[in-house]
Amino acid sequence: MNILIMGMGYVGVTTGLVFAEQGLNVTGLDTDSMKIQTLSEGKLTFYEQGLDDLLLKHLKSGNIRFTSSTKQAIRDNNIIFLCVGTPSDKDGSADLQFIRGVAGSIGKYMNEYKLIAVKSTVPIDTNYKLVHWIREAQSTPNEFDVVSNPEFLREGSALQDALNPDRIIIGSDSSHAIDMIKSLYGKISAPFFVTTARTAEMIKYASNAFLATKISYMNELSRLCETIKVNISDVAEGIGMDHRIGKHFLRAGIGYGGSCFPKDIKALLYTAKEHNTDLSILEKVYQVNQTQYSHFLNVWEQKLGGFSHKTIAILGISFKPDTDDLREAPAISIIQELLEKQAIVKVHDPIAKLPFGLLSSKLQQFDSLEETLDQCDAVILCSEWDEYKLADWTQMQAYMNQHFIFDGRNMLDSKQLIKLGYHYHGIANE
Ligand code: UGA
């Protein structure tokens, strides 16, 4: 079985390498020839631990190769995974231009039976529409099956998540296609859940929306807890011990970001609107997330006595640790608000870099923590990289002008920092 992965982003590269690791023959396709060249040289186009070693291993083993020749790649492979992006359109709906594009290519170039599996997050009925788009583009009526096989890996732990999934969802009504997909995952130990393509599509959105709901619930609760001085992290631990609630995704903070939750929540709300249905809980999840960072920025501004003309260090700009992804990162919104309030902003991240165009005399990025904290009045921690937990905060004190630490992820050791003489404030964790 020869597998073609269309779209070399996080999901595509990880999926390809996981199949290569199972001993399967994989080709990665992308229209961006620079990406293909970089991957062919054994380098990733994003930061993700563990994937780089696997890439080198399977370029060497010959289990994976990369190309931008769409026609040849479609002809040479009988199983095709769609891993192209489905970004938000202006109205919040999922933009399906890349899905339509690959559907057109598959229809045009296929010369025999193909099994097409959709990993991209797509709105309900997209798998059904895909069949029509492929047929429309066909010049000869070759047979094919389309299967929904959504992906649940997280950035920052992509490889571990893909190798150890909680479940494998297969949405199809073709028993032949279902068996083929099952055989591909033969060496991965996870239960299969077989359903219709429409239900599989909804399972993906409902999973992300539920996780975002857990976060926004805790974030909204943290606002009350901040006011009445109840520790939200202790609340999370206490409720998480109830197995019906579960301990994961209860960490209050400055809000969720990334390329998935914000876009998928908007897309699901759009689908609801299209069908004249209210998803009022999800509307609120979205609103709480939009305002969470500014709520706590206001709290911290009062503690500091204003941000104007103060020097603020931002630690961690990626939307979460262990990734260089800045998409919808709360840190970026915080930086913008601080600049509007006439603060001077100094930024640090172990991996992620601010786009050059954003930098100015009022906004600079530094490589070392010492340079970043030099002459700062306050630190705002935006993503919980280990480096910040392990930093020598006794030594850091000497560099700072005032000793305020605002911990947007409740990550640092508050007791220790207070003992050292810092004015420490997190998200409802006093
Ligand atoms: C998310 C899902 O967790 C994956 O299952 C899914 O496959 C992926 O979206 C996708 O649809 O592609 P990801 O966005 O990579 O994965 O990262 P998460 O670990 O889910 O974190 C998302 C955001 O939530 C981050 O900003 C993180 O800081 C925040 N978060 C997470 C919290 O604020 N509190 C928590 O308790 C957990």
Coordinates of C-alpha atoms and ligand atoms in Angstrom, one line a residue:
M1 CA 0.0 0.0 0.0
N2 CA 1.4 3.3 -1.1
I3 CA 0.3 6.3 0.9
L4 CA 0.1 9.9 -0.3
I5 CA -0.2 12.7 2.2
M6 CA -1.5 15.9 0.6
G7 CA -0.6 19.0 2.7
M8 CA 2.7 19.2 4.6
G9 CA 1.6 21.1 7.7
Y10 CA 1.7 19.8 11.3
V11 CA -0.9 17.1 10.7
G12 CA 0.4 16.0 7.3
V13 CA 4.1 15.7 8.3
T14 CA 3.2 13.9 11.6
T15 CA 0.8 11.5 9.9
G16 CA 3.3 10.7 7.2
L17 CA 6.1 10.0 9.6
V18 CA 3.8 7.9 11.8
F19 CA 2.9 5.7 8.8
A20 CA 6.6 5.6 7.8
E21 CA 7.4 4.4 11.3
Q22 CA 4.8 1.6 10.8
G23 CA 6.9 0.5 7.8
L24 CA 4.5 1.8 5.2
N25 CA 5.6 3.5 1.9
V26 CA 4.8 7.3 2.2
T27 CA 5.0 10.2 -0.1
G28 CA 4.4 13.8 1.2
L29 CA 3.0 16.3 -1.3
D30 CA 2.8 20.0 -1.1
T31 CA 2.4 22.7 -3.7
D32 CA 4.9 24.8 -1.8
S33 CA 8.2 23.7 -3.4
M34 CA 10.3 25.4 -0.7
K35 CA 8.6 23.3 1.9
I36 CA 9.3 20.2 -0.1
Q37 CA 12.9 21.1 -0.6
T38 CA 13.4 21.7 3.2
L39 CA 11.7 18.4 4.1
S40 CA 13.7 16.5 1.5
E41 CA 16.9 17.9 3.2
G42 CA 15.7 16.5 6.5
K43 CA 14.6 19.7 8.0
L44 CA 11.2 20.7 9.4
T45 CA 9.4 23.9 8.5
F46 CA 8.1 24.3 12.1
Y47 CA 9.3 23.4 15.5
E48 CA 8.1 20.1 16.9
Q49 CA 10.2 17.9 19.2
G50 CA 10.8 14.3 18.1
L51 CA 9.7 14.8 14.5
D52 CA 13.1 15.9 13.3
D53 CA 14.8 12.6 14.3
L54 CA 12.0 10.6 12.7
L55 CA 12.2 12.6 9.5
L56 CA 16.0 11.9 9.2
K57 CA 15.4 8.2 10.1
H58 CA 12.8 7.6 7.4
L59 CA 14.5 9.7 4.7
K60 CA 17.4 7.3 5.3
S61 CA 15.2 4.1 5.5
G62 CA 13.5 5.2 2.3
N63 CA 10.0 4.9 3.8
I64 CA 9.2 8.6 3.1
R65 CA 9.9 11.0 0.3
F66 CA 8.6 14.5 -0.6
T67 CA 7.4 15.9 -3.9
S68 CA 5.5 18.8 -5.5
S69 CA 4.5 16.8 -8.6
T70 CA 0.8 16.4 -8.0
K71 CA 0.0 14.3 -11.1
Q72 CA 2.7 11.7 -10.5
A73 CA 2.1 11.5 -6.8
I74 CA -1.7 10.8 -7.3
R75 CA -1.0 8.2 -10.0
D76 CA 1.7 6.4 -7.9
N77 CA -0.3 6.0 -4.6
N78 CA -3.6 4.2 -4.0
I79 CA -4.3 5.7 -0.6
I80 CA -4.5 9.5 -0.2
F81 CA -4.8 11.4 3.1
L82 CA -6.0 15.0 2.9
C83 CA -4.2 17.1 5.5
V84 CA -4.6 20.5 3.9
G85 CA -5.6 23.6 6.0
T86 CA -9.2 24.8 6.5
P87 CA -8.6 28.3 7.8
S88 CA -11.3 30.7 8.9
D89 CA -13.0 32.8 6.3
K90 CA -13.9 36.4 7.1
D91 CA -17.4 35.3 8.2
G92 CA -16.0 32.6 10.5
S93 CA -16.9 29.7 8.2
A94 CA -14.2 27.2 7.2
D95 CA -12.5 28.2 4.0
L96 CA -12.6 25.0 1.8
Q97 CA -10.5 26.3 -1.1
F98 CA -7.6 23.9 -0.4
I99 CA -10.0 20.9 0.0
R100 CA -11.6 21.8 -3.3
G101 CA -8.2 22.3 -5.0
V102 CA -7.0 18.8 -4.0
A103 CA -10.4 17.3 -4.9
G104 CA -10.0 18.7 -8.4
S105 CA -6.4 17.3 -8.8
I106 CA -7.4 13.9 -7.5
G107 CA -10.4 13.7 -10.0
K108 CA -8.3 15.0 -12.9
Y109 CA -5.2 12.7 -12.4
M110 CA -6.6 9.5 -10.9
N111 CA -6.1 6.5 -13.2
E112 CA -7.4 3.7 -11.0
Y113 CA -9.2 3.0 -7.7
K114 CA -8.2 5.4 -4.8
L115 CA -9.1 5.5 -1.2
I116 CA -9.3 9.1 0.0
A117 CA -9.2 9.7 3.8
V118 CA -9.9 13.2 5.1
K119 CA -7.8 14.3 8.1
S120 CA -8.4 18.0 7.7
T121 CA -11.1 19.4 10.1
V122 CA -14.0 20.0 7.7
P123 CA -17.7 21.1 8.2
I124 CA -20.5 18.6 8.2
D125 CA -21.2 17.2 4.8
T126 CA -17.8 18.1 3.3
N127 CA -16.9 14.4 2.8
Y128 CA -20.2 14.1 0.8
K129 CA -19.4 17.2 -1.2
L130 CA -15.9 15.9 -1.8
V131 CA -17.3 12.9 -3.7
H132 CA -19.1 15.4 -6.1
W133 CA -16.1 17.6 -6.5
I134 CA -13.9 14.6 -7.4
R135 CA -16.5 13.2 -9.8
E136 CA -16.9 16.6 -11.5
A137 CA -13.2 16.7 -12.2
Q138 CA -12.9 13.1 -13.5
S139 CA -12.5 12.5 -17.3
T140 CA -12.8 8.7 -16.8
P141 CA -15.1 7.3 -14.2
N142 CA -12.6 5.5 -11.9
E143 CA -14.0 4.2 -8.6
F144 CA -13.0 5.7 -5.3
D145 CA -14.1 5.9 -1.7
V146 CA -14.0 8.8 0.7
V147 CA -13.5 8.2 4.4
S148 CA -13.6 10.7 7.3
N149 CA -10.6 10.1 9.6
P150 CA -10.2 13.2 11.8
E151 CA -7.0 13.9 13.6
F152 CA -6.7 14.7 17.3
L153 CA -3.0 15.4 17.8
R154 CA -1.8 18.5 19.6
E155 CA 1.0 20.8 18.6
G156 CA 3.9 20.4 21.0
S157 CA 3.1 16.7 21.6
A158 CA 2.2 15.8 18.0
L159 CA 4.3 12.7 17.7
Q160 CA 3.3 11.2 21.0
D161 CA -0.4 12.0 20.4
A162 CA -0.3 10.5 16.9
L163 CA 1.4 7.3 18.1
N164 CA -0.8 6.9 21.1
P165 CA -4.3 8.2 20.2
D166 CA -7.3 7.7 22.6
R167 CA -9.4 6.5 19.6
I168 CA -9.4 6.3 15.8
I169 CA -12.5 7.6 14.3
I170 CA -13.5 6.2 10.9
G171 CA -16.5 7.7 9.1
S172 CA -17.7 5.8 6.1
D173 CA -20.4 3.4 4.8
S174 CA -18.0 1.4 2.7
S175 CA -16.8 -1.8 4.5
H176 CA -13.9 -2.1 2.1
A177 CA -12.7 1.4 2.9
I178 CA -13.1 0.9 6.6
D179 CA -11.1 -2.3 6.6
M180 CA -8.3 -0.6 4.6
I181 CA -8.1 2.3 7.0
K182 CA -8.1 -0.1 10.0
S183 CA -5.2 -2.1 8.5
L184 CA -3.1 1.0 8.1
Y185 CA -3.4 1.6 11.9
G186 CA -2.8 -2.1 12.6
K187 CA 0.3 -1.5 14.8
I188 CA -1.2 1.4 16.8
S189 CA -3.0 0.4 19.9
A190 CA -6.3 2.4 20.1
P191 CA -10.0 1.5 19.8
F192 CA -11.7 2.2 16.5
F193 CA -15.0 4.0 16.4
V194 CA -16.8 3.4 13.1
T195 CA -19.6 5.7 12.2
T196 CA -21.0 7.8 9.3
A197 CA -18.8 10.5 7.7
R198 CA -21.2 13.2 8.9
T199 CA -20.9 12.0 12.5
A200 CA -17.1 11.7 12.3
E201 CA -17.0 15.3 11.0
M202 CA -19.1 16.4 14.0
I203 CA -17.1 14.4 16.5
K204 CA -14.0 16.4 15.5
Y205 CA -15.7 19.8 16.0
A206 CA -17.5 18.6 19.2
S207 CA -14.2 17.4 20.7
N208 CA -12.4 20.7 20.2
A209 CA -15.5 22.7 21.2
F210 CA -15.9 20.7 24.4
L211 CA -12.2 21.1 25.4
A212 CA -12.5 24.9 24.7
T213 CA -15.7 24.9 26.8
K214 CA -13.8 23.3 29.8
I215 CA -11.1 26.0 29.5
S216 CA -13.5 29.0 29.2
Y217 CA -15.6 27.6 32.1
M218 CA -12.5 27.6 34.3
N219 CA -11.4 31.0 32.9
E220 CA -14.8 32.6 33.7
L221 CA -14.8 31.0 37.1
S222 CA -11.3 32.4 37.7
R223 CA -12.6 35.9 37.4
L224 CA -15.0 35.3 40.3
C225 CA -12.3 33.4 42.2
E226 CA -9.9 36.3 41.7
T227 CA -12.4 38.7 43.3
I228 CA -13.4 36.5 46.2
K229 CA -9.8 35.2 46.7
V230 CA -10.3 31.5 46.0
N231 CA -7.4 29.6 44.4
I232 CA -8.6 28.4 41.0
S233 CA -5.8 25.9 40.6
D234 CA -6.9 24.2 43.8
V235 CA -10.5 24.3 42.6
A236 CA -9.3 22.6 39.4
E237 CA -7.5 19.9 41.3
G238 CA -10.4 19.3 43.6
I239 CA -13.0 19.0 40.9
G240 CA -10.7 17.1 38.6
M241 CA -10.5 14.2 41.1
D242 CA -14.1 13.4 40.2
H243 CA -13.6 11.0 37.3
R244 CA -16.8 12.2 35.7
I245 CA -15.2 15.7 35.3
G246 CA -11.6 14.6 34.7
K247 CA -8.4 16.5 35.5
H248 CA -7.4 17.6 32.0
F249 CA -8.0 21.0 30.3
L250 CA -9.0 22.7 33.6
R251 CA -6.0 25.1 33.7
A252 CA -7.2 28.7 33.9
G253 CA -5.0 31.2 32.1
I254 CA -5.1 34.1 29.7
G255 CA -7.1 32.1 27.2
Y256 CA -6.7 29.4 24.5
G257 CA -5.1 30.2 21.2
G258 CA -3.6 28.3 18.3
S259 CA -4.7 27.3 14.8
C260 CA -7.5 25.0 16.0
F261 CA -9.8 26.0 18.9
P262 CA -10.4 29.6 17.7
K263 CA -11.1 28.6 14.1
D264 CA -13.1 25.5 14.9
I265 CA -15.3 27.2 17.4
K266 CA -16.1 29.9 14.9
A267 CA -16.8 27.3 12.2
L268 CA -19.2 25.3 14.4
L269 CA -21.0 28.5 15.4
Y270 CA -21.3 29.4 11.7
T271 CA -22.7 25.9 10.9
A272 CA -25.3 26.4 13.7
K273 CA -26.3 29.8 12.3
E274 CA -26.6 28.3 8.8
H275 CA -29.2 25.9 10.3
N276 CA -31.0 28.6 12.4
T277 CA -29.9 26.9 15.6
D278 CA -28.4 28.6 18.7
L279 CA -25.2 27.2 20.3
S280 CA -25.5 29.7 23.1
I281 CA -23.0 27.9 25.4
L282 CA -20.4 28.0 22.6
E283 CA -21.1 31.7 21.9
K284 CA -20.2 32.3 25.5
V285 CA -17.1 30.1 25.3
Y286 CA -15.9 32.3 22.4
Q287 CA -16.7 35.5 24.2
V288 CA -15.0 34.5 27.5
N289 CA -11.9 33.6 25.5
Q290 CA -11.9 36.9 23.6
T291 CA -12.0 38.9 26.9
Q292 CA -10.0 36.7 29.3
Y293 CA -6.5 38.2 28.6
S294 CA -7.8 41.8 28.9
H295 CA -9.7 41.1 32.1
F296 CA -6.5 40.0 33.8
L297 CA -4.4 42.7 32.1
N298 CA -6.7 45.2 33.8
V299 CA -6.3 43.5 37.2
W300 CA -2.5 43.5 36.8
E301 CA -2.4 47.1 35.5
Q302 CA -4.0 48.2 38.8
K303 CA -1.5 46.3 40.9
L304 CA 1.4 47.9 38.9
G305 CA -0.1 51.4 39.0
G306 CA -0.5 51.6 35.2
F307 CA 1.5 50.3 32.2
S308 CA 2.2 53.7 30.7
H309 CA 6.0 54.3 30.3
K310 CA 6.7 51.1 32.2
T311 CA 9.0 48.4 30.7
I312 CA 7.2 45.0 30.6
A313 CA 8.9 41.7 29.8
I314 CA 6.7 39.2 28.0
L315 CA 7.9 35.6 28.5
G316 CA 6.6 33.1 26.0
I317 CA 4.9 34.3 22.8
S318 CA 3.8 31.0 21.2
F319 CA 0.2 30.0 21.9
K320 CA 1.5 27.2 24.1
P321 CA 4.9 25.8 25.1
D322 CA 7.0 23.5 22.9
T323 CA 5.8 25.1 19.6
D324 CA 6.9 28.1 17.6
D325 CA 3.3 28.7 16.4
L326 CA 2.1 32.3 17.0
R327 CA -1.4 31.9 15.5
E328 CA -4.0 33.4 17.7
A329 CA -1.5 33.5 20.6
P330 CA -2.8 35.5 23.5
A331 CA 0.7 37.0 24.0
I332 CA 0.3 38.9 20.7
S333 CA -3.0 40.5 21.8
I334 CA -1.3 41.4 25.1
I335 CA 1.7 43.0 23.4
Q336 CA -0.6 45.1 21.2
E337 CA -2.6 46.3 24.2
L338 CA 0.5 47.1 26.2
L339 CA 1.9 49.2 23.2
E340 CA -1.5 51.0 23.0
K341 CA -1.1 51.8 26.7
Q342 CA 2.4 53.4 26.0
A343 CA 4.4 50.6 27.6
I344 CA 7.9 49.5 26.4
V345 CA 7.7 45.8 25.7
K346 CA 10.7 43.4 25.8
V347 CA 9.9 39.9 24.5
H348 CA 11.5 36.4 25.1
D349 CA 10.6 33.0 23.7
P350 CA 12.9 29.9 23.7
I351 CA 11.9 29.2 20.0
A352 CA 9.2 31.5 18.5
K353 CA 10.2 34.7 16.9
L354 CA 8.1 37.9 16.5
P355 CA 7.7 38.8 12.8
F356 CA 10.4 41.4 12.0
G357 CA 7.8 43.9 10.8
L358 CA 6.3 44.1 14.3
L359 CA 9.6 45.1 16.0
S360 CA 10.3 48.8 16.8
S361 CA 12.1 50.9 19.4
K362 CA 9.1 50.1 21.8
L363 CA 9.0 46.4 21.0
Q364 CA 12.1 44.2 21.0
Q365 CA 12.9 40.6 21.2
F366 CA 15.9 39.2 23.1
D367 CA 17.6 35.8 23.2
S368 CA 18.5 35.7 26.9
L369 CA 16.3 36.1 29.9
E370 CA 18.8 38.4 31.5
E371 CA 18.7 40.9 28.6
T372 CA 14.9 40.6 28.5
L373 CA 14.4 41.3 32.2
D374 CA 17.0 44.1 32.4
Q375 CA 15.4 47.3 33.7
C376 CA 11.9 45.8 33.5
D377 CA 9.1 46.8 35.9
A378 CA 7.1 43.7 35.4
V379 CA 7.1 40.3 33.8
I380 CA 4.0 38.8 32.1
L381 CA 4.3 35.1 31.6
C382 CA 2.2 34.1 28.6
S383 CA 3.2 30.5 27.8
E384 CA 4.5 28.0 30.2
W385 CA 7.9 26.9 28.8
D386 CA 9.9 24.9 31.2
E387 CA 12.8 27.4 30.9
Y388 CA 10.8 29.9 32.9
K389 CA 10.1 27.5 35.7
L390 CA 13.7 26.5 35.8
A391 CA 15.1 30.1 35.7
D392 CA 17.1 31.4 38.6
W393 CA 14.6 33.9 39.9
T394 CA 17.0 35.0 42.7
Q395 CA 19.5 36.1 40.1
M396 CA 16.8 37.6 37.8
Q397 CA 15.8 40.0 40.6
A398 CA 19.0 41.9 40.3
Y399 CA 18.2 42.8 36.6
M400 CA 14.7 44.2 37.2
N401 CA 13.7 47.7 38.1
Q402 CA 10.5 46.7 39.9
H403 CA 9.7 43.2 40.9
F404 CA 6.2 42.4 39.6
I405 CA 5.5 39.0 38.1
F406 CA 2.1 38.4 36.4
D407 CA 1.8 34.7 35.7
G408 CA -0.8 34.2 33.0
R409 CA -0.5 30.5 33.2
N410 CA -0.2 29.9 37.0
M411 CA 3.0 28.1 36.2
L412 CA 5.7 29.6 38.5
D413 CA 6.2 28.8 42.2
S414 CA 4.3 31.6 43.8
K415 CA 5.3 30.9 47.4
Q416 CA 9.0 30.8 46.4
L417 CA 8.7 34.1 44.4
I418 CA 6.9 35.9 47.2
K419 CA 9.6 34.7 49.6
L420 CA 12.2 36.1 47.3
G421 CA 10.4 39.5 47.5
Y422 CA 8.6 39.5 44.2
H423 CA 5.0 41.0 43.9
Y424 CA 3.6 37.8 42.4
H425 CA 0.1 37.7 40.9
G426 CA -1.3 34.9 38.7
I427 CA -4.8 34.0 37.6
A428 CA -6.8 33.7 40.8
N429 CA -4.1 31.8 42.6
E430 CA -3.5 33.8 45.8
Ligands
UGA1 C1 -6.1 21.1 19.9 C2 -6.7 19.8 20.4 O1 -6.3 19.6 21.8 C3 -6.3 18.6 19.6 O2 -6.9 17.4 20.1 C4 -6.7 18.8 18.1 O3 -6.2 17.8 17.3 C5 -6.0 20.1 17.6 O4 -6.5 21.2 18.5 C6 -6.5 20.3 16.2 O5 -7.7 20.4 16.0 O6 -5.7 20.3 15.3 P1 -3.7 22.3 20.0 O7 -4.5 23.5 19.6 O8 -2.5 21.9 19.2 O9 -4.7 21.0 20.0 O10 -3.2 22.5 21.5 P2 -3.9 22.3 23.0 O11 -3.0 21.6 23.8 O12 -5.3 21.7 22.9 O13 -4.0 23.8 23.5 C7 -4.9 24.8 22.9 C8 -4.9 26.0 23.7 O14 -5.6 25.8 25.0 C9 -3.5 26.5 24.2 O15 -3.5 27.9 24.0 C10 -3.4 26.2 25.6 O16 -2.6 27.1 26.3 C11 -4.9 26.3 26.1 N1 -5.2 25.5 27.3 C12 -5.1 24.2 27.2 C13 -5.6 26.2 28.4 O17 -5.7 27.4 28.5 N2 -5.9 25.4 29.5 C14 -5.8 24.1 29.5 O18 -6.2 23.4 30.6 C15 -5.4 23.4 28.4

